[in-house]
XYZ file of C-alpha atoms in Angstrom:
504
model
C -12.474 -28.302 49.568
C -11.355 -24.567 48.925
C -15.176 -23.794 48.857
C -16.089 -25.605 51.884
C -12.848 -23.888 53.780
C -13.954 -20.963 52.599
C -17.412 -21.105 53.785
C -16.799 -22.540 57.359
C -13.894 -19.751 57.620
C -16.928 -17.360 57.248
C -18.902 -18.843 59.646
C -16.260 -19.500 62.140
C -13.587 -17.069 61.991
C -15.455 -14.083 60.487
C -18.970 -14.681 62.317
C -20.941 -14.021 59.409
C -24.631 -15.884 59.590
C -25.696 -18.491 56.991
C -28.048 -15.635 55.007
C -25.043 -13.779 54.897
C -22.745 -16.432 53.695
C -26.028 -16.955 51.169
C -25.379 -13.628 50.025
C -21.615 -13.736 49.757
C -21.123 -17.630 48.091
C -24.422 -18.209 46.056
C -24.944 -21.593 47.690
C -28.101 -23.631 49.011
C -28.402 -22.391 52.980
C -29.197 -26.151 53.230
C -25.727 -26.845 52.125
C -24.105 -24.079 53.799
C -25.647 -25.763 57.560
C -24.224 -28.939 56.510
C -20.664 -27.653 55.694
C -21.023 -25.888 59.212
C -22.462 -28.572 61.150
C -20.317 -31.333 60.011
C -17.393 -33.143 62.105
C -16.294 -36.153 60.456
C -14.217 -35.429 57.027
C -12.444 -38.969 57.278
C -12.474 -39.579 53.402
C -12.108 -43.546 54.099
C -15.613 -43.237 55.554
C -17.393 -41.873 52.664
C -18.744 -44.700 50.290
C -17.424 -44.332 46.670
C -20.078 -42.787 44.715
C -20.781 -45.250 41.778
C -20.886 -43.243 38.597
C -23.774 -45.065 36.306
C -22.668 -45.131 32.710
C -26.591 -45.952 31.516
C -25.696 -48.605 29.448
C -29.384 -49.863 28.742
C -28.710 -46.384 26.386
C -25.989 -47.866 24.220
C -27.389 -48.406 21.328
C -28.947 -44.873 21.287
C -25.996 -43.215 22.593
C -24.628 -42.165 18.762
C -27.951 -40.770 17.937
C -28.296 -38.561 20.965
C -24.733 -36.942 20.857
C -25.531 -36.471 17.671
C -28.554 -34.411 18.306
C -26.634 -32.471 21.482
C -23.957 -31.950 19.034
C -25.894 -30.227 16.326
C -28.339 -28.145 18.740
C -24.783 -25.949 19.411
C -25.569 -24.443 16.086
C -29.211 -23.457 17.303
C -30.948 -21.096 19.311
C -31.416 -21.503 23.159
C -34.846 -21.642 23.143
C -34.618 -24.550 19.588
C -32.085 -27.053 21.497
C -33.592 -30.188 22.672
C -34.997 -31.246 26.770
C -34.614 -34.377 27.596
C -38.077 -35.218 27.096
C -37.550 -34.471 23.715
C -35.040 -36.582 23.515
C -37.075 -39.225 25.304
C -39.660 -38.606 22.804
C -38.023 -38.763 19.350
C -36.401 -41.961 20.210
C -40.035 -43.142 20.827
C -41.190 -41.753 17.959
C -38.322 -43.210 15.816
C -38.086 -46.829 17.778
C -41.305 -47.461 18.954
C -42.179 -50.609 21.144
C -37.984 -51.405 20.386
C -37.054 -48.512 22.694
C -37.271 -49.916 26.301
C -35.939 -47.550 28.648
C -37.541 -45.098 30.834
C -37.365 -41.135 30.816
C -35.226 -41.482 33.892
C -32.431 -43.038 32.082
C -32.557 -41.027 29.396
C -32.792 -37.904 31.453
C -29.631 -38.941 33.679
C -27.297 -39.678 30.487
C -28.875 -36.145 28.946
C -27.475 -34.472 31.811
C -23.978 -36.030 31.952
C -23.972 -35.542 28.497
C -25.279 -31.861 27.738
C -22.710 -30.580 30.442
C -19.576 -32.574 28.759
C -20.634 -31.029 25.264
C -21.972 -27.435 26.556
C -20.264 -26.377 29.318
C -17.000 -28.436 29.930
C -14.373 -27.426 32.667
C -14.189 -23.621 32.736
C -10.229 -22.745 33.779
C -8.121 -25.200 31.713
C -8.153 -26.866 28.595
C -8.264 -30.372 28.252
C -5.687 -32.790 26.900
C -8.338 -33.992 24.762
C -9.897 -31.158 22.403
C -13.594 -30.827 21.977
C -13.595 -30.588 17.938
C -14.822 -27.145 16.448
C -13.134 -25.228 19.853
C -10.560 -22.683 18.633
C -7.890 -20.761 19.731
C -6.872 -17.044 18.791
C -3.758 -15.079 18.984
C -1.630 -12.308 17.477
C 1.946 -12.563 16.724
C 4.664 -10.241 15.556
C 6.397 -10.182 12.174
C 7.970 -7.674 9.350
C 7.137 -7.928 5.990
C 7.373 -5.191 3.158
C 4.614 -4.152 0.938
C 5.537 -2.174 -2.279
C 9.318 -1.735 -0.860
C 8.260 -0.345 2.215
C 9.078 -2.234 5.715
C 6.378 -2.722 8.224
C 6.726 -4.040 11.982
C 3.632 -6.040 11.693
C 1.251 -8.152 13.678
C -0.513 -11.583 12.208
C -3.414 -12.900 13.862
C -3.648 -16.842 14.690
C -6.798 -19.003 14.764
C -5.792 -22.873 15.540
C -8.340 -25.641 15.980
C -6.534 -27.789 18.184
C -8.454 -31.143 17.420
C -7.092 -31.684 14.299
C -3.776 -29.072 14.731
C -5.386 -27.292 11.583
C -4.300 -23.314 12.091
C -5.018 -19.741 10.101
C -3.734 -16.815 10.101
C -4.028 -13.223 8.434
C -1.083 -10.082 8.252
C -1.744 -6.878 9.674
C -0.187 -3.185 10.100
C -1.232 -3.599 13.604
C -3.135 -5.232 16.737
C -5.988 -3.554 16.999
C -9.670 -4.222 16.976
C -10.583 -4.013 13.587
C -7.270 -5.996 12.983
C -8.669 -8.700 15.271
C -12.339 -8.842 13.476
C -11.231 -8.606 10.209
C -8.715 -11.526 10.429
C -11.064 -13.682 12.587
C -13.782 -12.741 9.622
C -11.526 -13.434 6.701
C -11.192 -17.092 8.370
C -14.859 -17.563 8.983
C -15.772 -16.679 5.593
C -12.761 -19.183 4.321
C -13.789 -22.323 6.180
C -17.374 -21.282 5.965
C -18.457 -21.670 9.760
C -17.498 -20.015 12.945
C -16.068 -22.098 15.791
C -19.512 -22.160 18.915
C -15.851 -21.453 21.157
C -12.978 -19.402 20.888
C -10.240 -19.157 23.663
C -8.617 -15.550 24.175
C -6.086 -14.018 25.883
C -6.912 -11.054 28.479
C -5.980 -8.363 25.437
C -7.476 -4.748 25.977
C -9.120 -5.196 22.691
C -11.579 -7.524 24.028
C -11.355 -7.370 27.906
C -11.974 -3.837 29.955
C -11.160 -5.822 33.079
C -10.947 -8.974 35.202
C -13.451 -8.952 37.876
C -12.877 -10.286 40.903
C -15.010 -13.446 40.501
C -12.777 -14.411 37.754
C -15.516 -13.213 35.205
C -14.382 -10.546 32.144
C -15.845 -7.030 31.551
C -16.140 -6.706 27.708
C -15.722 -4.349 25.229
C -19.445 -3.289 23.858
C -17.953 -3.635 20.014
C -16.629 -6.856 21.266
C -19.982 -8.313 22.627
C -21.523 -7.201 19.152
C -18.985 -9.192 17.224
C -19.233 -12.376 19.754
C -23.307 -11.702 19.459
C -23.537 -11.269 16.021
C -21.499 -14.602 15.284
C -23.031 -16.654 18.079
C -19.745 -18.281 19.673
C -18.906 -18.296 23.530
C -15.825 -16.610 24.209
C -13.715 -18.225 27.076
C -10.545 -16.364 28.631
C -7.394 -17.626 29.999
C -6.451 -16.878 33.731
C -4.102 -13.653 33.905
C -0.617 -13.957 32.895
C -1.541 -17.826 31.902
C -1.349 -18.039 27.754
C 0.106 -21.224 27.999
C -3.532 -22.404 29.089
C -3.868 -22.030 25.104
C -0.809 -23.502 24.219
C -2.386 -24.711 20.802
C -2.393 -21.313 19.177
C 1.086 -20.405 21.275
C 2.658 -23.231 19.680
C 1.050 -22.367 16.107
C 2.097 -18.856 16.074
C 5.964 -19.630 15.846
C 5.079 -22.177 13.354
C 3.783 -20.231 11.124
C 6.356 -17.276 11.646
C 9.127 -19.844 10.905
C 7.171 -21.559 7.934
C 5.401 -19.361 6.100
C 7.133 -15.665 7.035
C 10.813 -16.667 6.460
C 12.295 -14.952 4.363
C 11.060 -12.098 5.163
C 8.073 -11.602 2.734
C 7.795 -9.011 -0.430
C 4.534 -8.514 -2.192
C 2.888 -5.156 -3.739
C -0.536 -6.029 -2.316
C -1.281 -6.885 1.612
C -5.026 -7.986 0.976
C -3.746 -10.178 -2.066
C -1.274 -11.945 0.104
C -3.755 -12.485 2.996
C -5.796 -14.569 0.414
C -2.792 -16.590 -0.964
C -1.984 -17.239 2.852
C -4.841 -19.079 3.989
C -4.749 -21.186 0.446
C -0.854 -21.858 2.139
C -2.695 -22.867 5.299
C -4.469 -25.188 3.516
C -1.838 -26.703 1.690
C -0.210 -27.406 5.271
C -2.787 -29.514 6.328
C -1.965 -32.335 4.029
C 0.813 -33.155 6.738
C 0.550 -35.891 9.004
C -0.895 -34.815 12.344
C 2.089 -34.479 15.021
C 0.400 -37.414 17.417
C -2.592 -38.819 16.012
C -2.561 -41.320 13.343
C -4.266 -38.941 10.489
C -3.090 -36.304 8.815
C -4.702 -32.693 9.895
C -7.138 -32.154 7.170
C -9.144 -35.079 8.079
C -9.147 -34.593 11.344
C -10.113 -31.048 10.575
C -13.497 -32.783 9.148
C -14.446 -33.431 12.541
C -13.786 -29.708 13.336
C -15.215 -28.473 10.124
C -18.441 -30.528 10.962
C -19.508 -28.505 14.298
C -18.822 -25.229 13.053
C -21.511 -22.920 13.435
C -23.341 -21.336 10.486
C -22.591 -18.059 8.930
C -25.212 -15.385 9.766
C -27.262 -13.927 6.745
C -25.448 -10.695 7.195
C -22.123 -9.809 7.245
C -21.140 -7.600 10.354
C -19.931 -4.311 9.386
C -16.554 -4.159 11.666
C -15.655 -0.502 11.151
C -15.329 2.407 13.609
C -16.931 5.322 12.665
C -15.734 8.500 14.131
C -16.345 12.321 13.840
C -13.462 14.634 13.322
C -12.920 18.414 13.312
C -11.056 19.691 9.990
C -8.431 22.119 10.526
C -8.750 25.004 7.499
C -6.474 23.143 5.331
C -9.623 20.399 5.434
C -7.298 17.708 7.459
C -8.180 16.056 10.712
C -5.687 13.953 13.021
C -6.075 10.122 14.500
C -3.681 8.011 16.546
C -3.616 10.514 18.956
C -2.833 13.204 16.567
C -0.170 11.808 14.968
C -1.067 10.450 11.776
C -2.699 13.383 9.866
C -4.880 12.720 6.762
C -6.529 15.001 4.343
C -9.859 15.272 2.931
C -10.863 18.570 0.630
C -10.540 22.517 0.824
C -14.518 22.002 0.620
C -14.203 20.531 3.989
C -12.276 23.139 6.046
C -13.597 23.480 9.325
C -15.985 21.194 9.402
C -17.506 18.022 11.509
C -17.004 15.112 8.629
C -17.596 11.322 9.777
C -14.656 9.347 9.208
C -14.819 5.250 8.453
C -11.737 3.436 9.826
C -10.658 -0.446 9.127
C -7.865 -2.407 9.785
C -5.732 -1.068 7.045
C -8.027 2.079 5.554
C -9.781 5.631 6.600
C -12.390 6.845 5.170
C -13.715 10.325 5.004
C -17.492 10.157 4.297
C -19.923 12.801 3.023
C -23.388 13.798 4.012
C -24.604 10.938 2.223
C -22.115 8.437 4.115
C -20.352 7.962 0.724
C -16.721 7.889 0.199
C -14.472 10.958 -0.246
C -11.197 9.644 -0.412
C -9.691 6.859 1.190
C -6.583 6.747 2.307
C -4.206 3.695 3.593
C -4.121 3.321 7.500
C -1.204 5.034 9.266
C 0.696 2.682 11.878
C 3.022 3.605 14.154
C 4.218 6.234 17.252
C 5.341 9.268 15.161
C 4.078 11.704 13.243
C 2.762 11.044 9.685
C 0.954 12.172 6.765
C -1.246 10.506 4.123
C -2.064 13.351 1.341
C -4.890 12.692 -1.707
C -4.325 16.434 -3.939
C -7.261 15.350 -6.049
C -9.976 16.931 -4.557
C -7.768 19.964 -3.616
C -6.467 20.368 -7.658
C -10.139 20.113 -9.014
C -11.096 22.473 -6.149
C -8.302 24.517 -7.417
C -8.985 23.875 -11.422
C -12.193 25.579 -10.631
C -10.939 28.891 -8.894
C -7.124 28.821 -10.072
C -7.396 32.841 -9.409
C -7.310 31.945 -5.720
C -4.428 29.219 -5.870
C -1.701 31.599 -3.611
C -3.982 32.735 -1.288
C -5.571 29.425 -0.306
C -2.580 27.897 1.992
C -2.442 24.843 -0.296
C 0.303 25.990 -2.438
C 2.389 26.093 0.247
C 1.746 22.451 0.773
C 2.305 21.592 -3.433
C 5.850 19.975 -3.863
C 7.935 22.943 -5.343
C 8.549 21.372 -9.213
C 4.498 22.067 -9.499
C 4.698 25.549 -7.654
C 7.693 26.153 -10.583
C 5.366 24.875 -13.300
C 2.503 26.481 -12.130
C 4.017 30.036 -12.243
C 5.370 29.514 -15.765
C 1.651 29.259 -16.895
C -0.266 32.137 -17.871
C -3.289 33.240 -16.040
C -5.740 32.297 -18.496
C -5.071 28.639 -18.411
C -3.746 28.021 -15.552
C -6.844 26.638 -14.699
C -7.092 24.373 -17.812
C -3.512 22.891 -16.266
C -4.565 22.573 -13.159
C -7.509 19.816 -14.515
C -4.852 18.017 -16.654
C -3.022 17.671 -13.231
C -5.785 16.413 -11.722
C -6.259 14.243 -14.941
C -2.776 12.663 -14.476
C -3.397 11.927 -11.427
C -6.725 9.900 -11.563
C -5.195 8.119 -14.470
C -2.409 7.118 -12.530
C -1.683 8.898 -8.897
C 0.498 12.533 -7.697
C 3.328 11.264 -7.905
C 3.196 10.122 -11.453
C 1.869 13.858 -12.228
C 4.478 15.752 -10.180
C 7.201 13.070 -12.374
C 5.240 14.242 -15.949
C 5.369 18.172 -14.991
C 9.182 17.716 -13.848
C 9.955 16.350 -17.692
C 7.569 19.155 -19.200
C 10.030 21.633 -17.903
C 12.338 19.966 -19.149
C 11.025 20.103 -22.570
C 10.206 24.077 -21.768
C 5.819 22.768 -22.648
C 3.021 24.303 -20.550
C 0.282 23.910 -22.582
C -2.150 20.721 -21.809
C -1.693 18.396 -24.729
C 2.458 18.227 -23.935
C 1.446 17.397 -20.486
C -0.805 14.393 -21.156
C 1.314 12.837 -24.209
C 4.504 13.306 -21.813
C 2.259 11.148 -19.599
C 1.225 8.698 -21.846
C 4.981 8.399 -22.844
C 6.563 8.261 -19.497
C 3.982 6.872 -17.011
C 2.303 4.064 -20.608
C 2.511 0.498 -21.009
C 4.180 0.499 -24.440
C 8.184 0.407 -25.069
C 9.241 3.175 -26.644
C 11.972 1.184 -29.722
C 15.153 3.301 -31.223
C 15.360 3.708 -35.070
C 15.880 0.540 -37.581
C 19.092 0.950 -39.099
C 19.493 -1.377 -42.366
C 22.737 -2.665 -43.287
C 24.716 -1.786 -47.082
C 24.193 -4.912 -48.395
C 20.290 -4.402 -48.232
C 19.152 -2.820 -51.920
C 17.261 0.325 -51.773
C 13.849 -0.063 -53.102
C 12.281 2.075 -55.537
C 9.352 4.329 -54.243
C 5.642 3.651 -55.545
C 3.786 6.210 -57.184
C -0.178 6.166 -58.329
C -2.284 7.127 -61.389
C -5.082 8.454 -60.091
C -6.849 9.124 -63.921
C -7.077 5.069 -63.678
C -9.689 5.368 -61.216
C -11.363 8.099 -63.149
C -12.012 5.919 -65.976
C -13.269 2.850 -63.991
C -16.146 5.428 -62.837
C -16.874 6.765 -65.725
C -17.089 3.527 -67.691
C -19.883 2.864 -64.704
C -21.348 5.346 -65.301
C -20.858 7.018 -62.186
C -18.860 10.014 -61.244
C -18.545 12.876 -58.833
């Protein structure tokens, strides 16, 4: 009734003309007269319209879902017409199969809409298995000792109650295609729909005629993967109350305490094996537990493409003369090579690395993602000690000792000039073999120890930064006896050869 108000309003109140109401509404002029034109909206004189539920098709009914089911996973152009329908159950039942295209084409058209297109604007009560739901929430967690404000992304299936979810630094883009591709990859499908929220990471805008402006990467992922992406109505996320409800449920489950682990990418494995484990539990309202009513889900996924989509941004930075370049809007600083001062370099950036590529797009360094609304910086000194190793003569003039912590710049000027440049490859050594910090700790103990030459360095190394235990001396007690020492006859041996007749 909104739509018919809306158009006689036109008509009536605005004086626009039936082509222009064409125009503005998209509907049939034909309908648009009769809208006008009609007097009598007495509901009582309407005869009920008597909704046929083609049940000369019963027997077939299975078998055709079944085919409308699986052409989700194909192409447009590969899905089945209703003649084809018509025609395979003639090919498959012959003379048995007694009813006529037109009853086949009217339950193909009930049909195709319930499975394809459902109710655009809400969800219903009852949940079309394979349709998922995705969300971020917020949670802390530390990762070797240090404490990040982080985000987790959600992926529920709300058919069977069966949910997902993957840790993050962040809420980002490549946070958001990384998780959802982590999950794919895990259950082996992709769900043909997944309900979002209006986030800038996906949506540019709402448009007027409720429809969503997306982001181009966006489109690319949603292309590449082949699902349908359906939005919520602003400031409505309870419309996917699923994946609202399962984000506290896994905060409360599976992030408290607070969790500790040394690798992020290691625990985002061992949490969907947790998700898994989950579904053993009985379902909330249906009489199953989840993970078999997640085979229903599991069964309409679509397929993986061949390829996997490369989710990274690329972008190209400007080095400052120290070879650095800023992101986050020059906040977090990151460093490549003196080699690269002042240069244009292409930069690779995931949800938790950057990547500093050369000419031949292969990897420089990489450095772990910076998060966060202040200002930090992520150093690698390898590339900048073998730059230096090779031209130690030019070490105080180059700007980078300023930036070397001062226990090396102490070291460093203890050396003498002829192999400083030998020490400055052991450095760089140390800290391949282990990382900077782990070098700057083994030249802190060499002064110690008053050593400068190369061989001190790496056993101090080995003996510090090594996997062995380093034991203190045996001492025996009195009352074991002192043995006598060993000595050998070497003309023994001399005989033996001789009496062989050989010796040297």
């Amino acid at each position: 009734m909104t739509e018919i108000s809306n158009i006689r309003n036109l008509y009536f109140e605005e004086g626009k003309s039936i082509t222009e109401i064409y125009r503005i509404t998209g509907k049939d002029r034909k309908t648009i007269r009769t809208y006008i034109e009609k007097e009598d909206w007495n509901i009582a004189g309407e005869p009920l319209k008597s909704e046929s539920t083609f049940t000369k098709l019963d027997p077939y009914k299975s078998e055709i879902d079944s085919w409308l089911t699986d052409d989700k996973k194909a192409k447009k152009k590969q899905r089945h017409t209703a003649m084809r329908v018509f025609n395979r159950l003639i090919e498959i039942y012959g003379d048995d199969f007694d009813c006529s295209y037109r009853t086949v084409a009217g339950y193909f058209s009930v049909k195709k809409k319930e499975i394809f297109n459902g109710e655009k604007g809400y969800i219903p009560l009852e949940h079309i298995a394979g349709e998922a739901q995705g969300d971020f929430g917020d949670a802390d967690y530390y990762e070797n000792g240090k404490k990040y404000s982080g985000k987790y992304l959600n992926l529920s299936f709300p058919h069977s109650n069966k949910g997902y979810f993957q840790l993050f630094k962040g809420e980002n883009q490549e946070c958001l295609f990384e998780g959802l591709l982590n999950i794919f990859e895990h259950i082996g499908g992709v769900p043909p729909k997944i309900w979002f929220d209006n986030t800038s990471t996906i949506v540019k805008r709402v448009l007027k005629n409720g429809g969503r402006d997306l982001t181009d990467d966006f489109l690319r992922f949603q292309t590449h993967y082949n699902f349908e992406s359906v939005f919520c109505n602003p400031n409505a996320g309870h419309e996917k109350g699923n994946v609202e409800g399962k984000v506290g449920y896994h905060r409360r489950n599976m992030l408290v305490p607070v969790p500790r682990f040394n690798s992020l990418a290691s625990f985002n494995v061992a949490l969907l094996e947790k998700c898994e484990e989950d579904a053993m539990r009985k379902h909330y309202r249906k009489d199953s537990n989840i993970e078999e009513l997640f085979s229903a889900d599991r069964s309409a996924l679509l397929p993986m493409p061949r390829t996997r989509l490369d989710v990274s941004k690329y972008r190209t930075v400007k080095t400052n003369k120290y070879g650095r370049f800023y992101l986050g809007n020059g906040l977090h600083e990151y460093s490549i090579s003196p080699r690269y001062s002042g240069e244009s370099v292409r930069v690779k950036i995931t949800a938790n690395e950057v990547i500093p590529l050369d000419d031949s797009l292969r990897d420089i360094v990489k450095h772990e993602r910076l998060y966060g609304n202040h200002k930090q910086q992520s150093m690698k000194w390898l590339p900048y000690l073998k730059q230096l190793s090779r031209r130690p003569g030019a070490l105080k003039y180059s700007g980078i000792y300023q930036l070397l912590p001062p226990i090396m710049n102490t070291y460093l000027e203890r050396c003498d000039k002829a192999g400083i440049g030998q020490v400055l490859q052991m450095i760089a050594t140390l800290t391949e073999l282990s990382d900077f910090e782990s070098a700057v700790k083994t030249v802190e103990n060499a002064l110690d120890y008053e050593v400068i030459d190369t061989d001190s360095l790496l056993n101090l190394h080995n003996r510090i930064h090594g996997d062995f235990v380093e034991l203190p001396a045996l001492k025996l007690s009195e009352n074991v006896p002192v043995m006598a020492g060993l000595s050998t006859d070497m003309s023994i041996y001399d005989r033996k050869l001789k009496s062989s007749g050989v010796l040297i």
